[in-house]
Amino acid sequence: MMVIAKSVTVVLGLSVCGISGYLLYLFLKKDEDDDYSDTINKASNFKMLRVPIPRDMVIPLLGPGGRTLQQMEEQSNTKIIFQDYQDAFGVHCIVRGTIEACHIAENLILEFVRNQPPVVSEDIFIPLPCIEMLRDKITEICSTSGAKVSADSDRSSPLKRLTIKGTQEQISVAKSLLDKVVEKYQRSQEQIEATLAKREPRLPPKSGDSPKSIGSPKVERISPVPGQPDAQFEVYVSAMVDPSRFWLQIVGPKAAELDVLVEEMTEYYRKQENRDSHVVEKVNKGDLVAAIFQYDGKWYRAEVLSITDENPPQAELYYVDYGDTDLVPVEEFYELRTDFLRLHFQAIECFLARIDPVGESWSVDAVDKFEEWTHVAQWKKLSAKINGYCVRERTRAKREGSPMPGVDLFDVNNEQDVDIAQELVSHGYAVFKKDVDLRPSSRTTSVSNVSVASSS
């Protein structure tokens, strides 16, 4: 082993899992380095010694809070720091002390390295949505387990591959911590599914078989996640006019929050004394009100689109969380309690991308089939993918400036996914637009694959 007698500058590159421990170690040793150097420099036999070690041994050698390395320093009466080095090892331990003490420290370091279990790697697969929950946990998991955790960059699969590198014990600890995150995600999904499963249809189901394979609160807005332009996500079709104008709700926590809100509103406005305290004195276009929906008897948030001149007057209401409209006598809706505005409006107005109607407008049969195949207001999940935008007037009285998204829809309720646009074309109800991408899409659907923003 080479003995040298010169000062050393420490330049060390550590993984994100080890940097916090290393910085803590430097903090613990900083104040005493100068006094120690002044003392031992007076001794003629003070030397420095390089001990090469594999780079992946740095974190184990430091130990929690730098304690393992401190114990070696105390046993050998030396000071030990690290230095990057351009050789097969990559890192050298720089040992300072007497010649005898340096060799004691060298033996301790080499023995520690020899006794370390081998470093291996293991791949595990977790649901893609869990990655969002893991973003703030990876550093903590690495620090706690001592293992290195990395994720591949493939976003096309519903499962994400994580590579865990470390000793078998470190990998076991990391896997147990990752399992807790996955279990938490699964519990949250089960709670959402349980809440949404209680939904009742807002409209009678369309008869027929499913297709066979051949200034107010903001409005939810869908946009592709950066780097995932082709990502698909789960939706309900909550209302429709025709394939060129329909409304989606995104399946997820916000849909579950909406169900809770509807139950709260229904319980509140069913009581006559509460309705009496929210009588609408004067109705204006654009007012937000609470109104009952005749089909299911529940109370919902609505916006006044227009008021008739009839006596008694009626108002056309737009149900902002679902997209449908209804004509309701003015005396039958009420002021909306302000705390019922806490949730963004959930109805997202869309059009079916890639196709146009046969002729100038959609036929009655085309509209009926689209309603049937998309399970409008029946709360059956479809898979959607954004495929362009257009600038068009929205249904709301207070017009919005953001463009309307065009989407591809896929019925995923049968063994084989059905492309709704393709189905309409195949049955002679629609034609594909010129210069559109007609390649079939495979389903990689995930709640987390859609970015939900807000539009005022």
Tab-separated table of C-alpha atoms in Angstrom:
chain	number	residue	atom	x	y	z
A	1	MET	CA	0.000	0.000	0.000
A	2	MET	CA	1.398	3.450	-0.985
A	3	VAL	CA	2.147	5.938	1.800
A	4	ILE	CA	2.019	9.644	0.914
A	5	ALA	CA	2.553	12.904	2.794
A	6	LYS	CA	0.409	15.634	1.241
A	7	SER	CA	-2.965	17.303	1.852
A	8	VAL	CA	-6.047	15.892	0.166
A	9	THR	CA	-9.059	17.656	-1.304
A	10	VAL	CA	-12.252	15.628	-0.912
A	11	VAL	CA	-14.377	15.325	-4.052
A	12	LEU	CA	-17.037	12.689	-3.653
A	13	GLY	CA	-20.057	11.865	-5.837
A	14	LEU	CA	-22.769	9.955	-3.980
A	15	SER	CA	-26.238	8.739	-4.912
A	16	VAL	CA	-29.297	10.566	-3.643
A	17	CYS	CA	-29.675	7.876	-1.005
A	18	GLY	CA	-26.182	8.470	0.460
A	19	ILE	CA	-25.669	12.197	0.208
A	20	SER	CA	-27.655	13.052	3.328
A	21	GLY	CA	-25.634	10.601	5.436
A	22	TYR	CA	-22.384	11.900	4.010
A	23	LEU	CA	-23.264	15.540	4.645
A	24	LEU	CA	-24.232	14.653	8.198
A	25	TYR	CA	-20.874	12.946	8.634
A	26	LEU	CA	-19.022	16.006	7.380
A	27	PHE	CA	-21.034	18.161	9.748
A	28	LEU	CA	-20.182	15.943	12.704
A	29	LYS	CA	-16.453	15.919	11.967
A	30	LYS	CA	-15.975	19.520	10.748
A	31	ASP	CA	-15.308	21.246	14.050
A	32	GLU	CA	-12.669	18.803	15.276
A	33	ASP	CA	-10.603	18.352	12.064
A	34	ASP	CA	-8.477	21.456	12.496
A	35	ASP	CA	-7.482	20.764	16.111
A	36	TYR	CA	-6.627	17.178	15.247
A	37	SER	CA	-4.451	18.188	12.274
A	38	ASP	CA	-2.569	20.778	14.359
A	39	THR	CA	-1.769	18.143	16.959
A	40	ILE	CA	-0.693	15.246	14.757
A	41	ASN	CA	1.242	17.382	12.278
A	42	LYS	CA	3.735	17.992	15.063
A	43	ALA	CA	4.536	14.291	15.155
A	44	SER	CA	7.276	13.247	12.749
A	45	ASN	CA	5.655	9.892	12.013
A	46	PHE	CA	2.317	11.359	10.871
A	47	LYS	CA	1.445	10.030	7.407
A	48	MET	CA	-1.534	9.627	5.037
A	49	LEU	CA	-2.565	6.349	3.434
A	50	ARG	CA	-4.844	5.546	0.472
A	51	VAL	CA	-7.151	2.538	0.773
A	52	PRO	CA	-9.112	1.876	-2.468
A	53	ILE	CA	-12.681	0.634	-1.981
A	54	PRO	CA	-15.578	-0.091	-4.391
A	55	ARG	CA	-17.866	2.910	-4.807
A	56	ASP	CA	-20.908	0.989	-3.593
A	57	MET	CA	-19.122	0.426	-0.262
A	58	VAL	CA	-19.100	4.133	0.608
A	59	ILE	CA	-22.624	4.231	2.052
A	60	PRO	CA	-22.258	1.022	4.131
A	61	LEU	CA	-18.847	2.206	5.368
A	62	LEU	CA	-20.309	5.528	6.484
A	63	GLY	CA	-23.140	3.804	8.303
A	64	PRO	CA	-26.200	5.577	9.728
A	65	GLY	CA	-25.235	9.181	10.470
A	66	GLY	CA	-21.577	8.336	9.784
A	67	ARG	CA	-21.354	6.228	12.960
A	68	THR	CA	-19.634	3.186	11.420
A	69	LEU	CA	-16.774	5.304	10.100
A	70	GLN	CA	-16.501	7.204	13.389
A	71	GLN	CA	-16.097	3.924	15.262
A	72	MET	CA	-13.224	2.937	12.957
A	73	GLU	CA	-11.584	6.316	13.547
A	74	GLU	CA	-11.861	5.875	17.304
A	75	GLN	CA	-10.490	2.325	17.218
A	76	SER	CA	-7.500	3.267	15.078
A	77	ASN	CA	-6.939	6.831	16.341
A	78	THR	CA	-7.034	8.170	12.761
A	79	LYS	CA	-9.105	10.444	10.567
A	80	ILE	CA	-10.713	8.937	7.439
A	81	ILE	CA	-12.203	10.837	4.500
A	82	PHE	CA	-13.146	9.874	0.927
A	83	GLN	CA	-11.813	10.967	-2.449
A	84	ASP	CA	-12.983	10.245	-5.974
A	85	TYR	CA	-10.264	8.514	-7.968
A	86	GLN	CA	-9.979	7.530	-11.627
A	87	ASP	CA	-9.185	3.855	-11.271
A	88	ALA	CA	-11.004	0.526	-11.169
A	89	PHE	CA	-12.336	1.243	-7.677
A	90	GLY	CA	-13.479	4.820	-8.117
A	91	VAL	CA	-13.176	5.853	-4.447
A	92	HIS	CA	-10.204	5.925	-2.054
A	93	CYS	CA	-10.333	6.172	1.707
A	94	ILE	CA	-7.723	8.742	2.796
A	95	VAL	CA	-6.454	7.729	6.238
A	96	ARG	CA	-4.502	10.244	8.363
A	97	GLY	CA	-2.523	9.327	11.477
A	98	THR	CA	0.642	7.592	12.559
A	99	ILE	CA	1.979	4.843	10.322
A	100	GLU	CA	0.917	2.193	12.816
A	101	ALA	CA	-2.556	3.762	13.227
A	102	CYS	CA	-2.994	4.042	9.438
A	103	HIS	CA	-2.362	0.333	8.992
A	104	ILE	CA	-4.808	-0.503	11.786
A	105	ALA	CA	-7.438	1.589	10.015
A	106	GLU	CA	-6.569	-0.045	6.683
A	107	ASN	CA	-7.125	-3.503	8.152
A	108	LEU	CA	-10.447	-2.407	9.655
A	109	ILE	CA	-11.626	-0.979	6.306
A	110	LEU	CA	-10.574	-4.007	4.261
A	111	GLU	CA	-12.074	-6.424	6.773
A	112	PHE	CA	-15.341	-4.459	6.700
A	113	VAL	CA	-15.429	-4.593	2.875
A	114	ARG	CA	-14.664	-8.343	2.827
A	115	ASN	CA	-17.451	-9.068	5.294
A	116	GLN	CA	-20.087	-7.093	3.400
A	117	PRO	CA	-22.726	-9.251	1.711
A	118	PRO	CA	-22.699	-9.122	-2.101
A	119	VAL	CA	-24.561	-6.289	-3.831
A	120	VAL	CA	-27.307	-7.584	-6.124
A	121	SER	CA	-30.233	-6.065	-7.997
A	122	GLU	CA	-33.868	-7.076	-8.245
A	123	ASP	CA	-36.721	-5.830	-10.441
A	124	ILE	CA	-40.262	-5.379	-9.207
A	125	PHE	CA	-43.354	-4.083	-11.010
A	126	ILE	CA	-45.905	-1.708	-9.519
A	127	PRO	CA	-48.999	0.023	-10.959
A	128	LEU	CA	-48.078	3.160	-12.884
A	129	PRO	CA	-50.296	5.449	-10.732
A	130	CYS	CA	-48.183	4.512	-7.687
A	131	ILE	CA	-45.256	6.415	-9.199
A	132	GLU	CA	-46.978	9.688	-8.318
A	133	MET	CA	-47.275	8.587	-4.692
A	134	LEU	CA	-43.642	7.422	-4.693
A	135	ARG	CA	-42.132	10.707	-5.880
A	136	ASP	CA	-41.869	12.084	-2.353
A	137	LYS	CA	-41.002	8.702	-0.820
A	138	ILE	CA	-38.064	7.448	-2.932
A	139	THR	CA	-35.403	9.418	-1.026
A	140	GLU	CA	-36.824	8.277	2.310
A	141	ILE	CA	-36.986	4.634	1.159
A	142	CYS	CA	-33.381	4.739	-0.072
A	143	SER	CA	-32.167	6.388	3.118
A	144	THR	CA	-34.018	3.952	5.373
A	145	SER	CA	-33.098	0.776	3.498
A	146	GLY	CA	-29.645	1.700	2.188
A	147	ALA	CA	-30.679	0.358	-1.228
A	148	LYS	CA	-30.751	2.313	-4.476
A	149	VAL	CA	-34.156	2.446	-6.200
A	150	SER	CA	-34.519	3.536	-9.830
A	151	ALA	CA	-37.435	3.484	-12.274
A	152	ASP	CA	-37.344	2.859	-16.014
A	153	SER	CA	-38.572	5.522	-18.408
A	154	ASP	CA	-41.196	3.421	-20.211
A	155	ARG	CA	-44.645	5.027	-19.811
A	156	SER	CA	-46.508	2.848	-22.310
A	157	SER	CA	-47.174	0.008	-19.879
A	158	PRO	CA	-49.698	0.094	-17.013
A	159	LEU	CA	-46.990	-1.433	-14.800
A	160	LYS	CA	-43.801	0.398	-13.888
A	161	ARG	CA	-40.517	-1.476	-13.430
A	162	LEU	CA	-38.424	-0.481	-10.423
A	163	THR	CA	-34.849	-1.739	-10.037
A	164	ILE	CA	-33.631	-2.127	-6.462
A	165	LYS	CA	-29.882	-2.448	-5.938
A	166	GLY	CA	-28.197	-3.336	-2.645
A	167	THR	CA	-27.566	-6.226	-0.312
A	168	GLN	CA	-30.297	-8.802	0.078
A	169	GLU	CA	-31.213	-7.341	3.452
A	170	GLN	CA	-31.366	-3.801	2.018
A	171	ILE	CA	-33.517	-4.996	-0.880
A	172	SER	CA	-35.921	-6.730	1.532
A	173	VAL	CA	-36.326	-3.533	3.571
A	174	ALA	CA	-36.858	-1.438	0.412
A	175	LYS	CA	-39.461	-3.901	-0.921
A	176	SER	CA	-41.395	-3.828	2.348
A	177	LEU	CA	-41.490	-0.020	2.252
A	178	LEU	CA	-42.580	-0.050	-1.400
A	179	ASP	CA	-45.279	-2.597	-0.572
A	180	LYS	CA	-46.732	-0.165	1.963
A	181	VAL	CA	-47.007	2.535	-0.703
A	182	VAL	CA	-48.705	0.113	-3.124
A	183	GLU	CA	-51.105	-1.052	-0.410
A	184	LYS	CA	-51.994	2.564	0.388
A	185	TYR	CA	-52.708	3.213	-3.305
A	186	GLN	CA	-54.835	0.064	-3.591
A	187	ARG	CA	-56.852	1.025	-0.501
A	188	SER	CA	-57.518	4.486	-1.908
A	189	GLN	CA	-58.611	2.963	-5.246
A	190	GLU	CA	-60.911	0.512	-3.459
A	191	GLN	CA	-62.495	3.393	-1.541
A	192	ILE	CA	-63.054	5.337	-4.768
A	193	GLU	CA	-64.496	2.263	-6.510
A	194	ALA	CA	-66.793	1.590	-3.554
A	195	THR	CA	-68.073	5.170	-3.615
A	196	LEU	CA	-68.611	5.243	-7.371
A	197	ALA	CA	-70.303	1.837	-7.328
A	198	LYS	CA	-73.173	3.419	-5.397
A	199	ARG	CA	-74.035	5.724	-8.301
A	200	GLU	CA	-77.488	5.297	-9.769
A	201	PRO	CA	-78.239	5.990	-13.463
A	202	ARG	CA	-79.429	9.553	-14.139
A	203	LEU	CA	-81.285	8.346	-17.241
A	204	PRO	CA	-83.030	5.128	-18.298
A	205	PRO	CA	-80.618	2.834	-20.176
A	206	LYS	CA	-80.933	2.657	-23.948
A	207	SER	CA	-82.280	-0.661	-25.194
A	208	GLY	CA	-80.200	-2.809	-27.508
A	209	ASP	CA	-77.040	-4.827	-27.315
A	210	SER	CA	-73.577	-3.468	-26.759
A	211	PRO	CA	-71.569	-3.071	-29.982
A	212	LYS	CA	-69.820	-6.065	-31.336
A	213	SER	CA	-66.299	-5.733	-32.510
A	214	ILE	CA	-65.944	-4.977	-36.031
A	215	GLY	CA	-65.862	33.485	-11.831
A	216	SER	CA	-67.465	30.828	-10.290
A	217	PRO	CA	-65.759	27.589	-9.451
A	218	LYS	CA	-63.455	26.461	-12.212
A	219	VAL	CA	-64.245	23.662	-14.627
A	220	GLU	CA	-62.173	20.517	-14.821
A	221	ARG	CA	-60.053	20.435	-17.969
A	222	ILE	CA	-58.125	17.528	-19.432
A	223	SER	CA	-54.701	17.829	-21.008
A	224	PRO	CA	-51.957	15.305	-21.771
A	225	VAL	CA	-49.373	14.623	-19.114
A	226	PRO	CA	-45.987	15.931	-20.335
A	227	GLY	CA	-44.196	13.102	-22.113
A	228	GLN	CA	-47.409	11.040	-22.383
A	229	PRO	CA	-49.350	12.454	-25.357
A	230	ASP	CA	-50.991	9.073	-26.124
A	231	ALA	CA	-51.913	8.208	-22.538
A	232	GLN	CA	-55.428	6.879	-21.995
A	233	PHE	CA	-57.587	7.443	-18.932
A	234	GLU	CA	-60.884	6.193	-17.523
A	235	VAL	CA	-64.050	8.259	-17.969
A	236	TYR	CA	-67.816	8.204	-17.710
A	237	VAL	CA	-69.953	9.740	-20.440
A	238	SER	CA	-72.389	11.711	-18.283
A	239	ALA	CA	-74.487	13.453	-20.961
A	240	MET	CA	-74.628	13.933	-24.728
A	241	VAL	CA	-76.250	15.770	-27.604
A	242	ASP	CA	-74.578	13.782	-30.369
A	243	PRO	CA	-71.077	12.411	-31.118
A	244	SER	CA	-69.898	15.977	-31.765
A	245	ARG	CA	-70.999	17.267	-28.354
A	246	PHE	CA	-70.968	15.227	-25.170
A	247	TRP	CA	-69.694	15.478	-21.606
A	248	LEU	CA	-67.184	13.377	-19.693
A	249	GLN	CA	-66.393	12.900	-16.033
A	250	ILE	CA	-62.931	11.619	-15.143
A	251	VAL	CA	-63.025	8.478	-12.997
A	252	GLY	CA	-61.059	9.207	-9.854
A	253	PRO	CA	-61.078	11.024	-6.508
A	254	LYS	CA	-62.943	14.087	-7.853
A	255	ALA	CA	-65.830	11.907	-9.056
A	256	ALA	CA	-66.036	10.378	-5.584
A	257	GLU	CA	-65.994	13.864	-4.022
A	258	LEU	CA	-68.862	14.853	-6.327
A	259	ASP	CA	-70.981	11.944	-5.098
A	260	VAL	CA	-70.447	13.079	-1.505
A	261	LEU	CA	-71.383	16.643	-2.487
A	262	VAL	CA	-74.609	15.483	-4.169
A	263	GLU	CA	-75.617	13.519	-1.073
A	264	GLU	CA	-74.963	16.567	1.129
A	265	MET	CA	-77.000	18.834	-1.154
A	266	THR	CA	-79.858	16.335	-1.380
A	267	GLU	CA	-80.038	15.961	2.387
A	268	TYR	CA	-79.977	19.735	2.860
A	269	TYR	CA	-82.487	20.843	0.199
A	270	ARG	CA	-84.998	18.105	0.979
A	271	LYS	CA	-85.883	20.032	4.139
A	272	GLN	CA	-88.527	22.683	3.569
A	273	GLU	CA	-87.050	25.060	6.160
A	274	ASN	CA	-83.714	25.035	4.308
A	275	ARG	CA	-85.362	25.713	0.956
A	276	ASP	CA	-87.313	28.588	2.504
A	277	SER	CA	-84.056	30.274	3.511
A	278	HIS	CA	-82.683	30.078	-0.060
A	279	VAL	CA	-85.600	31.331	-2.162
A	280	VAL	CA	-84.424	33.005	-5.376
A	281	GLU	CA	-85.743	36.584	-5.426
A	282	LYS	CA	-84.558	37.453	-8.930
A	283	VAL	CA	-83.232	35.074	-11.583
A	284	ASN	CA	-80.503	36.138	-14.017
A	285	LYS	CA	-78.764	34.346	-16.835
A	286	GLY	CA	-75.552	32.769	-15.498
A	287	ASP	CA	-76.789	32.383	-11.901
A	288	LEU	CA	-75.663	29.256	-10.073
A	289	VAL	CA	-78.510	27.486	-8.298
A	290	ALA	CA	-79.476	24.250	-6.578
A	291	ALA	CA	-82.025	22.224	-8.523
A	292	ILE	CA	-83.619	18.812	-8.305
A	293	PHE	CA	-83.195	16.402	-11.212
A	294	GLN	CA	-86.576	14.902	-11.987
A	295	TYR	CA	-85.384	11.424	-12.940
A	296	ASP	CA	-83.576	10.507	-9.706
A	297	GLY	CA	-84.949	13.078	-7.226
A	298	LYS	CA	-81.497	14.290	-6.146
A	299	TRP	CA	-80.254	17.856	-5.899
A	300	TYR	CA	-77.466	19.163	-8.087
A	301	ARG	CA	-75.553	22.306	-8.942
A	302	ALA	CA	-76.865	24.077	-12.045
A	303	GLU	CA	-76.375	27.232	-14.073
A	304	VAL	CA	-79.214	29.302	-15.546
A	305	LEU	CA	-78.852	29.362	-19.339
A	306	SER	CA	-82.047	31.313	-20.144
A	307	ILE	CA	-85.412	32.362	-18.729
A	308	THR	CA	-88.699	32.045	-20.618
A	309	ASP	CA	-91.406	34.731	-20.826
A	310	GLU	CA	-94.088	32.301	-19.758
A	311	ASN	CA	-96.237	32.812	-16.699
A	312	PRO	CA	-95.109	31.329	-14.414
A	313	PRO	CA	-91.583	31.661	-15.867
A	314	GLN	CA	-89.287	28.714	-16.425
A	315	ALA	CA	-85.513	28.547	-16.752
A	316	GLU	CA	-83.311	26.330	-18.836
A	317	LEU	CA	-80.765	24.878	-16.412
A	318	TYR	CA	-77.398	23.391	-17.252
A	319	TYR	CA	-76.210	20.823	-14.687
A	320	VAL	CA	-72.546	21.841	-14.425
A	321	ASP	CA	-71.249	18.508	-13.108
A	322	TYR	CA	-72.977	16.307	-15.685
A	323	GLY	CA	-73.642	18.360	-18.840
A	324	ASP	CA	-77.355	17.741	-19.314
A	325	THR	CA	-80.021	20.465	-19.372
A	326	ASP	CA	-83.614	20.696	-18.216
A	327	LEU	CA	-86.461	23.211	-18.221
A	328	VAL	CA	-87.444	23.918	-14.604
A	329	PRO	CA	-90.041	26.321	-13.131
A	330	VAL	CA	-88.285	29.217	-11.401
A	331	GLU	CA	-89.999	28.510	-8.075
A	332	GLU	CA	-88.545	24.973	-8.026
A	333	PHE	CA	-84.843	25.866	-7.761
A	334	TYR	CA	-83.023	27.727	-5.008
A	335	GLU	CA	-79.946	29.736	-4.148
A	336	LEU	CA	-76.822	27.600	-3.947
A	337	ARG	CA	-75.232	27.539	-0.525
A	338	THR	CA	-71.713	28.947	-0.940
A	339	ASP	CA	-69.870	25.991	0.592
A	340	PHE	CA	-71.364	23.764	-2.122
A	341	LEU	CA	-69.060	25.569	-4.572
A	342	ARG	CA	-65.930	24.008	-3.068
A	343	LEU	CA	-65.520	21.456	-5.870
A	344	HIS	CA	-64.659	22.373	-9.476
A	345	PHE	CA	-67.439	21.712	-11.984
A	346	GLN	CA	-66.884	18.144	-13.172
A	347	ALA	CA	-68.550	18.027	-16.629
A	348	ILE	CA	-65.979	18.307	-19.439
A	349	GLU	CA	-67.471	19.130	-22.837
A	350	CYS	CA	-65.852	17.132	-25.683
A	351	PHE	CA	-66.298	15.910	-29.248
A	352	LEU	CA	-65.492	12.526	-30.807
A	353	ALA	CA	-62.286	12.904	-32.794
A	354	ARG	CA	-61.504	11.582	-36.304
A	355	ILE	CA	-65.069	11.372	-37.657
A	356	ASP	CA	-67.878	13.444	-39.190
A	357	PRO	CA	-71.543	12.532	-39.643
A	358	VAL	CA	-72.787	11.082	-42.915
A	359	GLY	CA	-74.545	14.106	-44.351
A	360	GLU	CA	-74.818	17.538	-42.798
A	361	SER	CA	-75.859	16.394	-39.320
A	362	TRP	CA	-76.079	13.294	-37.154
A	363	SER	CA	-79.020	11.031	-37.816
A	364	VAL	CA	-81.386	9.967	-35.058
A	365	ASP	CA	-80.107	6.385	-35.332
A	366	ALA	CA	-76.484	7.565	-35.046
A	367	VAL	CA	-77.286	9.553	-31.907
A	368	ASP	CA	-79.181	6.629	-30.367
A	369	LYS	CA	-76.351	4.191	-31.088
A	370	PHE	CA	-73.734	6.548	-29.700
A	371	GLU	CA	-75.772	6.933	-26.505
A	372	GLU	CA	-76.178	3.175	-26.238
A	373	TRP	CA	-72.552	2.276	-26.968
A	374	THR	CA	-71.092	4.877	-24.619
A	375	HIS	CA	-73.474	3.981	-21.758
A	376	VAL	CA	-74.482	7.599	-21.201
A	377	ALA	CA	-75.210	8.322	-17.500
A	378	GLN	CA	-75.072	4.579	-16.697
A	379	TRP	CA	-71.657	4.950	-14.969
A	380	LYS	CA	-69.877	2.297	-16.976
A	381	LYS	CA	-66.224	3.101	-17.537
A	382	LEU	CA	-64.814	3.895	-20.951
A	383	SER	CA	-61.230	4.553	-21.932
A	384	ALA	CA	-60.451	7.933	-23.504
A	385	LYS	CA	-57.472	9.494	-25.263
A	386	ILE	CA	-57.081	13.155	-26.226
A	387	ASN	CA	-56.818	13.581	-29.988
A	388	GLY	CA	-56.869	17.287	-30.810
A	389	TYR	CA	-58.802	20.420	-29.874
A	390	CYS	CA	-61.217	22.834	-31.537
A	391	VAL	CA	-62.452	26.314	-30.699
A	392	ARG	CA	-66.210	26.197	-30.211
A	393	GLU	CA	-68.822	27.879	-28.035
A	394	ARG	CA	-69.506	25.987	-24.851
A	395	THR	CA	-72.948	25.252	-23.435
A	396	ARG	CA	-72.472	27.376	-20.310
A	397	ALA	CA	-74.044	30.843	-20.122
A	398	LYS	CA	-70.645	32.220	-19.134
A	399	ARG	CA	-68.649	31.225	-22.183
A	400	GLU	CA	-65.194	29.791	-21.691
A	401	GLY	CA	-62.126	30.663	-23.700
A	402	SER	CA	-60.268	27.334	-23.579
A	403	PRO	CA	-60.555	25.056	-26.639
A	404	MET	CA	-62.755	21.973	-26.547
A	405	PRO	CA	-60.878	18.638	-26.471
A	406	GLY	CA	-61.501	15.965	-29.065
A	407	VAL	CA	-61.204	12.431	-27.731
A	408	ASP	CA	-61.091	8.839	-28.908
A	409	LEU	CA	-63.424	6.614	-26.879
A	410	PHE	CA	-63.122	2.865	-26.288
A	411	ASP	CA	-65.731	0.626	-24.683
A	412	VAL	CA	-63.728	-1.576	-22.297
A	413	ASN	CA	-66.642	-3.381	-20.684
A	414	ASN	CA	-66.338	-6.494	-22.865
A	415	GLU	CA	-63.534	-8.964	-23.528
A	416	GLN	CA	-62.381	-6.970	-26.549
A	417	ASP	CA	-62.085	-3.176	-26.551
A	418	VAL	CA	-64.330	-1.380	-29.042
A	419	ASP	CA	-63.310	1.843	-30.790
A	420	ILE	CA	-66.545	3.903	-30.760
A	421	ALA	CA	-65.560	6.034	-33.786
A	422	GLN	CA	-64.681	2.932	-35.817
A	423	GLU	CA	-67.958	1.367	-34.768
A	424	LEU	CA	-69.977	4.366	-36.014
A	425	VAL	CA	-68.128	4.286	-39.341
A	426	SER	CA	-68.558	0.517	-39.712
A	427	HIS	CA	-72.314	0.812	-39.233
A	428	GLY	CA	-72.617	3.601	-41.795
A	429	TYR	CA	-73.391	6.402	-39.323
A	430	ALA	CA	-70.117	8.333	-39.781
A	431	VAL	CA	-67.121	8.825	-42.050
A	432	PHE	CA	-63.496	9.348	-41.151
A	433	LYS	CA	-62.121	12.833	-41.677
A	434	LYS	CA	-59.427	13.280	-44.285
A	435	ASP	CA	-55.784	13.010	-43.196
A	436	VAL	CA	-56.542	11.487	-39.790
A	437	ASP	CA	-54.481	8.785	-38.106
A	438	LEU	CA	-56.549	5.599	-38.437
A	439	ARG	CA	-54.157	3.321	-36.592
A	440	PRO	CA	-55.902	1.255	-33.886
A	441	SER	CA	-54.998	2.117	-30.317
A	442	SER	CA	-54.275	-0.411	-27.606
A	443	ARG	CA	-55.476	0.234	-24.102
A	444	THR	CA	-52.994	1.309	-21.402
A	445	THR	CA	-55.550	3.003	-19.223
A	446	SER	CA	-54.708	4.631	-15.917
A	447	VAL	CA	-56.335	7.214	-13.700
A	448	SER	CA	-52.974	8.934	-13.305
A	449	ASN	CA	-52.339	9.251	-17.036
A	450	VAL	CA	-54.415	12.401	-17.324
A	451	SER	CA	-53.499	15.820	-16.090
A	452	VAL	CA	-56.547	17.497	-14.557
A	453	ALA	CA	-56.199	21.245	-14.715
A	454	SER	CA	-58.722	24.006	-14.280
A	455	SER	CA	-60.268	26.492	-16.611
A	456	SER	CA	-62.036	29.572	-15.383
